[in-house]
CSV table of C-alpha atoms and ligand atoms in Angstrom, one decimal:
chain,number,residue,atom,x,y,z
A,109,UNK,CA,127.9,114.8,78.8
A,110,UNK,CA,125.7,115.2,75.6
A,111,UNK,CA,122.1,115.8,76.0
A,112,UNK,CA,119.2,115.4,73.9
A,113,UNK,CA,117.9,118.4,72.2
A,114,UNK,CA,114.4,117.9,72.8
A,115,UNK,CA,112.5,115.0,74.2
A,116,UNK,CA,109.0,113.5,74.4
A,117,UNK,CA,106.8,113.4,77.6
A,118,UNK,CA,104.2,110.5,78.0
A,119,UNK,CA,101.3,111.3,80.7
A,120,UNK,CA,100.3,108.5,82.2
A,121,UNK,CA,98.6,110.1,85.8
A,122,UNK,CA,95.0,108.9,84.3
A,123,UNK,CA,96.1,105.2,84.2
A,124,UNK,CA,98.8,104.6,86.4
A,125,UNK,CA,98.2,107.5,88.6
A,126,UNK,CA,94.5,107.2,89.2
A,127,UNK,CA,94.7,103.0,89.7
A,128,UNK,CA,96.1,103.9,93.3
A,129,UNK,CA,94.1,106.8,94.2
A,130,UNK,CA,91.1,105.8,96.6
A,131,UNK,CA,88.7,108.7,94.8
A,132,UNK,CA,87.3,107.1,92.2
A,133,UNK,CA,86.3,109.6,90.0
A,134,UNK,CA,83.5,110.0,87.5
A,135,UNK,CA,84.6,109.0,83.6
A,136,UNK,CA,83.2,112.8,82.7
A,137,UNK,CA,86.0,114.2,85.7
A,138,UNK,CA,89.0,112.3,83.8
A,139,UNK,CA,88.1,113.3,80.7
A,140,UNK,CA,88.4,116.9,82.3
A,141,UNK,CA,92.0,116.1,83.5
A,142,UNK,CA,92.9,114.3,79.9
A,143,UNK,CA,91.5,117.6,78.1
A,144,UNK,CA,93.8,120.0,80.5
A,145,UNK,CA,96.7,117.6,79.7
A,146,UNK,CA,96.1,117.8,75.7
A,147,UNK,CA,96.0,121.5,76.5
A,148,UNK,CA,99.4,121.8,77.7
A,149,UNK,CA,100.7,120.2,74.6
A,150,UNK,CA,101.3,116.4,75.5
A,151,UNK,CA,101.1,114.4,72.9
A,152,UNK,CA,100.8,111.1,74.2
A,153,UNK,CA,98.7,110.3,77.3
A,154,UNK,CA,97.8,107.3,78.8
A,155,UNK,CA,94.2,107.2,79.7
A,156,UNK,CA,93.1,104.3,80.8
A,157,UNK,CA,93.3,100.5,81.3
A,158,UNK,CA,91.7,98.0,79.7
A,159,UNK,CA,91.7,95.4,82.6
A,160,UNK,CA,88.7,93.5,84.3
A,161,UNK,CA,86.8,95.9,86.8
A,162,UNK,CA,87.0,93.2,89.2
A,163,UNK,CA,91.1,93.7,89.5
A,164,UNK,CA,91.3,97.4,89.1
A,165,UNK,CA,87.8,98.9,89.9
A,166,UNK,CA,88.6,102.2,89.0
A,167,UNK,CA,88.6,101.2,85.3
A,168,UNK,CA,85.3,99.8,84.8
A,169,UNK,CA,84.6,103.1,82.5
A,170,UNK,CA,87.7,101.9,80.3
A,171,UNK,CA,85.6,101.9,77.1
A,172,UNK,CA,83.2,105.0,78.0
A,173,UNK,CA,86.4,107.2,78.9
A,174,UNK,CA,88.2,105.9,75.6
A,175,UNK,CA,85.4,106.5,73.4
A,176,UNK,CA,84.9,110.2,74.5
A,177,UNK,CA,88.4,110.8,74.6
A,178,UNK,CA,89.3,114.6,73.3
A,179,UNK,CA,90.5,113.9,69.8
A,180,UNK,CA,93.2,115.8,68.3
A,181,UNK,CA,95.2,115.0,64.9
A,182,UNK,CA,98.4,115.6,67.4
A,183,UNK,CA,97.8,113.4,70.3
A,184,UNK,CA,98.2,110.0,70.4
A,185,UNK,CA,96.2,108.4,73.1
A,186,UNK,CA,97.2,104.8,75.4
A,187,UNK,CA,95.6,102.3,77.0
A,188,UNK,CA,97.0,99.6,79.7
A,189,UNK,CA,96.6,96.3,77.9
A,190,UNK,CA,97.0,93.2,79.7
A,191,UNK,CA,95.4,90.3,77.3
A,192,UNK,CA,94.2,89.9,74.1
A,193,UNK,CA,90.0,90.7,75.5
A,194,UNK,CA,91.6,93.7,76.9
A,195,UNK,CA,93.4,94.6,73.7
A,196,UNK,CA,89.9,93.9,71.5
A,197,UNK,CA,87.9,96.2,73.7
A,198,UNK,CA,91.0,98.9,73.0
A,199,UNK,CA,90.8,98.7,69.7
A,200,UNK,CA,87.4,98.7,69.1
A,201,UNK,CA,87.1,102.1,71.2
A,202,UNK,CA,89.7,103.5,69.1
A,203,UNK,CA,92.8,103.6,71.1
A,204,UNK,CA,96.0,104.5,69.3
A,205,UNK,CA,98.6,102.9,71.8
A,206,UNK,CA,98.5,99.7,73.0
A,207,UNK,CA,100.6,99.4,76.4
A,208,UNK,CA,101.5,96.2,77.2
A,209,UNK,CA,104.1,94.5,79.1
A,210,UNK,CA,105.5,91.7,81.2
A,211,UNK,CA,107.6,92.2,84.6
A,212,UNK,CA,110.9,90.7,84.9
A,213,UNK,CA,110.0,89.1,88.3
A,214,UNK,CA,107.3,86.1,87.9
A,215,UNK,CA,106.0,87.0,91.9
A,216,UNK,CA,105.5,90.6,90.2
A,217,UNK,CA,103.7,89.7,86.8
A,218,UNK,CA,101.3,87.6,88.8
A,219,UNK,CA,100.4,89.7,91.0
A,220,UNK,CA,99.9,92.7,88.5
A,221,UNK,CA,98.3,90.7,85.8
A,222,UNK,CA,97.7,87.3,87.3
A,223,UNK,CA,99.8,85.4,85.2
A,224,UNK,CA,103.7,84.4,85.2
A,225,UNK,CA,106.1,86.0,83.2
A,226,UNK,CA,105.9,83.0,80.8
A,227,UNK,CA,102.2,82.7,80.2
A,228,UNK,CA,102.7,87.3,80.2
A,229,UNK,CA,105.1,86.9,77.4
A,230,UNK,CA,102.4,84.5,74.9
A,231,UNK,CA,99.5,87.2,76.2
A,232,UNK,CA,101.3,89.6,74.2
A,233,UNK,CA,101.7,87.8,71.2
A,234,UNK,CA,98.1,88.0,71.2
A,235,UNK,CA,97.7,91.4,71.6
A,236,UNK,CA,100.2,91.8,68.9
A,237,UNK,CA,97.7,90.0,66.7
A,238,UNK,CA,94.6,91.8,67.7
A,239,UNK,CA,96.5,95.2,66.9
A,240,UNK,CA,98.3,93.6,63.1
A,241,UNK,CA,96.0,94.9,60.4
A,242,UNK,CA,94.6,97.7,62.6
A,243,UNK,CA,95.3,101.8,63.6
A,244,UNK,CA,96.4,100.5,67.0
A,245,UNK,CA,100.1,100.3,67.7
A,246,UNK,CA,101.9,97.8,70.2
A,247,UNK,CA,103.9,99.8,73.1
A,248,UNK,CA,106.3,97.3,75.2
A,249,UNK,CA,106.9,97.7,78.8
A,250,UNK,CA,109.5,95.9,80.7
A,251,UNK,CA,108.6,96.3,84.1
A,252,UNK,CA,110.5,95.7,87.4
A,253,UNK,CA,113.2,96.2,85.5
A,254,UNK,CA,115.8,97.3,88.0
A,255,UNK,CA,114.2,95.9,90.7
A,256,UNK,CA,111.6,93.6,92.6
A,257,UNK,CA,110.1,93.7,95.7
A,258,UNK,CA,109.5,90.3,96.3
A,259,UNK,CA,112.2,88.8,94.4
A,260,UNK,CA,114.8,91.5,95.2
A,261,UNK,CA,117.4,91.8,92.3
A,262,UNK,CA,116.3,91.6,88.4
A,263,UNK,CA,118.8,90.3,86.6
A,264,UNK,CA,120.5,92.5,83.3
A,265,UNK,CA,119.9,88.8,81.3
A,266,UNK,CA,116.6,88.8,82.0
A,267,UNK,CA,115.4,92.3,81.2
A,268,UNK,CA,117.1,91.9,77.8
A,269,UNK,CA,115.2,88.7,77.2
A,270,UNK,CA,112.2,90.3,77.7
A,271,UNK,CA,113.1,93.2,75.6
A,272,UNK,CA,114.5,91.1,72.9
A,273,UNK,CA,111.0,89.3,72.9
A,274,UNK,CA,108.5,92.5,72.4
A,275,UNK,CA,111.7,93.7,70.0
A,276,UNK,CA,109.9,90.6,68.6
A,277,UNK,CA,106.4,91.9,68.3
A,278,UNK,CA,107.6,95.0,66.3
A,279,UNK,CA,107.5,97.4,68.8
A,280,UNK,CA,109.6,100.2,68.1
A,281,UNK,CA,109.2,101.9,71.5
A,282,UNK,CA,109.9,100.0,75.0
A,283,UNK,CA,109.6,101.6,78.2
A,284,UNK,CA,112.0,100.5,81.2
A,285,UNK,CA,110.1,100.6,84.2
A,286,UNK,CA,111.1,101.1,87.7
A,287,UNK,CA,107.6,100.1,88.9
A,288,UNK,CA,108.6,100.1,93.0
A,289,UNK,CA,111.5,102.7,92.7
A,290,UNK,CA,114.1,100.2,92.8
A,291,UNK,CA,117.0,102.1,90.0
A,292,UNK,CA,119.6,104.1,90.7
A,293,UNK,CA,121.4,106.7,88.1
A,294,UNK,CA,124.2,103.9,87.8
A,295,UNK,CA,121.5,101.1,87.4
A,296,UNK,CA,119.9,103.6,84.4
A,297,UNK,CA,122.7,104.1,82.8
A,298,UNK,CA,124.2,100.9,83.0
A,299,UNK,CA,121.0,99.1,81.8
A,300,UNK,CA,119.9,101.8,78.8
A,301,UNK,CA,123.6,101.8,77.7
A,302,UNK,CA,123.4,98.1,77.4
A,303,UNK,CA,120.1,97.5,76.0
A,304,UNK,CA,120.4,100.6,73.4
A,305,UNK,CA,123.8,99.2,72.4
A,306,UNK,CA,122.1,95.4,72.2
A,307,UNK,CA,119.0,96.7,70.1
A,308,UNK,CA,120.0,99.9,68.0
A,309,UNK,CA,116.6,100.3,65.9
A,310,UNK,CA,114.3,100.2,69.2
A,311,UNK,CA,113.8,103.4,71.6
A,312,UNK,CA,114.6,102.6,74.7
A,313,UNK,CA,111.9,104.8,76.9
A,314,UNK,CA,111.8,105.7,80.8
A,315,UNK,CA,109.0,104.8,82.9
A,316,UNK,CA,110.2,105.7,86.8
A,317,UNK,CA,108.7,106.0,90.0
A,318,UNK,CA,110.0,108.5,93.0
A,319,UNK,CA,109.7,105.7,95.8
A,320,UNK,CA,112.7,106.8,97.4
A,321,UNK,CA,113.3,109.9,95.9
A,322,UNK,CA,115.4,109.1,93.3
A,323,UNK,CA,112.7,110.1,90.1
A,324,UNK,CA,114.6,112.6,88.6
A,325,UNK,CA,118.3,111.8,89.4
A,326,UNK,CA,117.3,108.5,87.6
A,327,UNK,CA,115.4,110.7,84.9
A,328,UNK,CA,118.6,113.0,84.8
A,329,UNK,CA,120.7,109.9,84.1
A,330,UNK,CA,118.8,108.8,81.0
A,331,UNK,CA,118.9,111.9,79.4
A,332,UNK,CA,122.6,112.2,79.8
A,333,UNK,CA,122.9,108.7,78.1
A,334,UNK,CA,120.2,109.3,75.1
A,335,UNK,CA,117.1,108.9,76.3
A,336,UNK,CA,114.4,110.6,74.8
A,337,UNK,CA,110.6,109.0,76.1
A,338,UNK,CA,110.0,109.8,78.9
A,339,UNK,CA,106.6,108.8,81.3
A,340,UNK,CA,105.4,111.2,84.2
A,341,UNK,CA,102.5,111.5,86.0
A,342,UNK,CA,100.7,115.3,86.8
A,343,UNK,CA,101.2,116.5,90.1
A,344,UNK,CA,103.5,112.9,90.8
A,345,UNK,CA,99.8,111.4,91.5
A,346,UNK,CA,99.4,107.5,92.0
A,347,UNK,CA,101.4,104.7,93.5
A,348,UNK,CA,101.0,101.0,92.3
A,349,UNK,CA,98.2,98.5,94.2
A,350,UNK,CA,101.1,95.6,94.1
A,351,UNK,CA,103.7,97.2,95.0
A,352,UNK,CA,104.0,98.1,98.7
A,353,UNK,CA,104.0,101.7,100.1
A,354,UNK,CA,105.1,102.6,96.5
A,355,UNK,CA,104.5,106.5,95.6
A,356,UNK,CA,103.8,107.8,91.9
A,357,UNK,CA,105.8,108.4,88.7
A,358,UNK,CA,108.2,111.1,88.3
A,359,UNK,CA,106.1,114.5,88.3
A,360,UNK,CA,105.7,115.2,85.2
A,361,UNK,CA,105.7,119.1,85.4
A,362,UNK,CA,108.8,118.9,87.9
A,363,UNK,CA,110.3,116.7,84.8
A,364,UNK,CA,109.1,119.2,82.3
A,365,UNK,CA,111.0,122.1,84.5
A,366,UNK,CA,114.5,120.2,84.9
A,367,UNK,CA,114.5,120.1,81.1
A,368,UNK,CA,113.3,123.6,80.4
A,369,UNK,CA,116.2,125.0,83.1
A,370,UNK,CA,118.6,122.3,81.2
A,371,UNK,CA,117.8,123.8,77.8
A,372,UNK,CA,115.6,120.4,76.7
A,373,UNK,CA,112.8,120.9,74.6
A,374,UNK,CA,109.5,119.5,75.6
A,375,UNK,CA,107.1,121.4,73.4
A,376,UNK,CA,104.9,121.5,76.0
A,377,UNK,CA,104.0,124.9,78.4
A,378,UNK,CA,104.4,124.5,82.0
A,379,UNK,CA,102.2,126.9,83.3
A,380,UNK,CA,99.1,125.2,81.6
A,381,UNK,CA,100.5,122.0,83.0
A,382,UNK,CA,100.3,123.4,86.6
A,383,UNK,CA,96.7,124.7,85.9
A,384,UNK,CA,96.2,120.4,84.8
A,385,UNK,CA,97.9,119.3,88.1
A,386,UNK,CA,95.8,122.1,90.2
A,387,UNK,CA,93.2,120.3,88.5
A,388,UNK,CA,93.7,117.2,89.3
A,389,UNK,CA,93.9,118.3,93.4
A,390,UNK,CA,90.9,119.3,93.1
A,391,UNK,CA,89.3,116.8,91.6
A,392,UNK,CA,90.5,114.2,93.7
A,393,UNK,CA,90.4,116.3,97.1
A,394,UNK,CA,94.6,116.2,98.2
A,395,UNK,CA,97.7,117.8,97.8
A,396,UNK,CA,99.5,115.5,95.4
A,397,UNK,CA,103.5,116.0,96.0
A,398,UNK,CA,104.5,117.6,92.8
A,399,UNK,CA,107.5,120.2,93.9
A,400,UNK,CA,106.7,122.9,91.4
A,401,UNK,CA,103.2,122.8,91.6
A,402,UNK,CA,104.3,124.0,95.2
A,403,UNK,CA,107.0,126.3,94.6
A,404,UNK,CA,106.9,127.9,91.4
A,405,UNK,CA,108.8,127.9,88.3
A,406,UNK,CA,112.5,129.0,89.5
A,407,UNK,CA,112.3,131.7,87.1
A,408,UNK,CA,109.1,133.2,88.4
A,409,UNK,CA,110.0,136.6,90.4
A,410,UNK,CA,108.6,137.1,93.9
A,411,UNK,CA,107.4,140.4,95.4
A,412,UNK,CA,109.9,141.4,98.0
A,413,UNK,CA,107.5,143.4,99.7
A,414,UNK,CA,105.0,140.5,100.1
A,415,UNK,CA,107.4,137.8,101.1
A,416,UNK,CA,106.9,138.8,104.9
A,417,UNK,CA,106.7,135.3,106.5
A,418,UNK,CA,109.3,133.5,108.2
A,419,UNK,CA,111.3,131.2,106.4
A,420,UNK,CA,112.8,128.4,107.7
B,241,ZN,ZN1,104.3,102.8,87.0
C-alpha cells in the first residue's frame, strides 16, 4: 500500500453544502464561514454557484458573495458553473475556478441542471470559451459517477467518455463524484485505477458523499491508489436537492484527521478547522454530523478526574 505524502483538500460546504441547508443565510454570514475556512489554511474553496435563483434560491447572492470574497495570493477560489451566463457572471466577479460538470445519468443531469447529458456536454464547451483568454480556469466534474439513483448503475464506458470529453476542454483536474453515495472502496479503486491509467496527464480528484456511511472508506481507498484532491465539506454539512434523502460530503475535518493520524500532509490545522465547523453550527442553528467536531482529535488527552459520566 503506498500513500501519498501530502494531499490537497477542496472545501466545498459553502456551495454544495449550503444548497441543501433550509437556513438561508445572509451573503455577509458565508463570507464569515469562507474567511474561517481560509484561516485554517485551505487553499481552494468552493463558494458559491452561479445558477439561476429560481433553481437554487440560496444562491441569488452568487455575484455579491464572489465579489467580496477574502482574497489571499494562496487561495484559489470556485464557483458551481452550469452554462455559459453562469460562467460570464463568474468571471466577471473574479472567480478563479470554474466548476463545471455533466452527470453520467441523463435522468440525473436534468434534473440538476435541466438539461441531458448531451446538450450538458456542448454547455461546457461554452464555458470553456468564456474562461479561454481569461484568469479563470475550467475544473471538470463527472458526477454520478459510481452510481445513479434513478438509473441505478453507471456504466465504467460512460464515465470515461465523459472524462475523455472535459480531458477535451483542457482541464487538468477532474473530480469523480459520488453525488448520492452510490461507491464503494472496490468501485474507487477500480474506477481511479482505470481512468488514471486511461488519461496519465489529468488528476483524477475525489468528490464523495457519506450517504451510507461509506465517505471515508471510499476516501481511504483513493488515497491508497494515488489520489491526491480531495473535496470535503465542514462539519459534513449539506445533502443534494436531486438526490433523495442524500446526506453531505465527506467531513472535511474528520478527512483532515484520518490523514494527519495516517502521516498525510494537508497543510492545513485542525483545530482552526473545528473553530470553522463550530462556526458554521452556529450560524446555521444545528448540529451538523461531523465526528471530530464531536469527539476530539484522538490525540487530545482527557482529564481523568473530570470524565465522571457514564459511558455507554
Ligand atoms: Zn456533492
Amino acid at each position: 500500500m503506498s500513500l501519498p505524502q501530502k494531499v490537497t483538500v477542496s472545501e466545498v460546504g459553502p456551495r454544495d453544502g449550503l444548497q441543501i441547508e433550509k437556513t438561508m443565510l445572509p451573503a455577509a454570514d458565508k463570507l464569515r464561514l469562507i474567511e474561517a475556512l481560509a484561516d485554517a489554511g485551505l487553499t481552494r474553496i468552493e463558494a458559491t454557484g452561479f445558477v439561476h435563483p429560481k433553481v437554487i434560491p440560496q444562491f441569488a447572492d452568487a455575484s455579491e458573495v464572489a465579489e467580496a470574497l477574502p482574497r489571499r495570493p494562496s487561495v484559489r477560489y470556485a464557483a458551481f458553473i452550469p452554462n455559459r451566463r453562469g460562467a460570464e457572471r463568474a468571471v466577471a466577479a473574479g472567480v478563479d475556478d470554474l466548476k463545471c460538470g455533466v452527470a453520467a445519468s441523463d435522468t440525473f443531469n436534468r434534473l440538476n441542471v435541466r438539461m441531458d447529458t448531451a446538450t450538458g456536454m456542448r454547455s461546457l464547451e461554452e464555458i470553456a470559451e468564456v474562461a479561454a483568454g481569461t484568469p479563470s480556469r475550467v475544473v471538470g466534474v463527472v458526477a454520478t459517477a459510481f452510481g445513479c439513483p434513478y438509473e441505478g448503475a453507471v456504466r465504467f464506458e460512460e464515465v470515461d467518455r465523459l472524462f475523455t470529453h472535459l480531458v477535451g476542454l483542457g482541464t487538468d483536474l477532474i473530480y469523480l463524484a459520488d453525488t448520492t453515495g452510490m461507491a464503494d472502496p472496490s468501485a474507487v479503486k477500480d474506477r481511479v485505477t482505470r481512468l488514471a491509467e486511461r488519461h496519465p496527464d489529468t488528476r483524477v480528484g475525489l468528490h464523495l458523499h457519506n450517504t451510507r456511511g461509506l465517505g471515508l472508506a471510499n476516501a481511504l481507498a483513493g488515497l491508497e491508489c494515488g489520489v491526491t484532491d480531495f473535496e470535503g465539506s465542514i462539519g459534513g454539512l449539506g445533502g443534494c436537492p436531486f438526490a433523495p434523502r442524500a446526506v453531505g460530503n465527506i467531513c472535511t475535518e474528520d478527512f483532515v484527521h484520518m490523514c494527519h493520524r495516517m502521516g498525510i500532509e494537508t497543510g492545513l490545522d485542525l483545530d482552526r478547522l473545528l473553530d470553522a465547523a463550530r462556526l458554521a453550527q452556529d450560524l446555521l442553528g444545528r448540529n451538523l454530523p461531523g465526528m471530530v467536531l464531536k469527539a476530539g482529535p484522538a490525540d487530545a488527552l482527557h482529564d481523568p478526574e473530570g470524565t465522571r459520566e457514564k459511558v455507554d
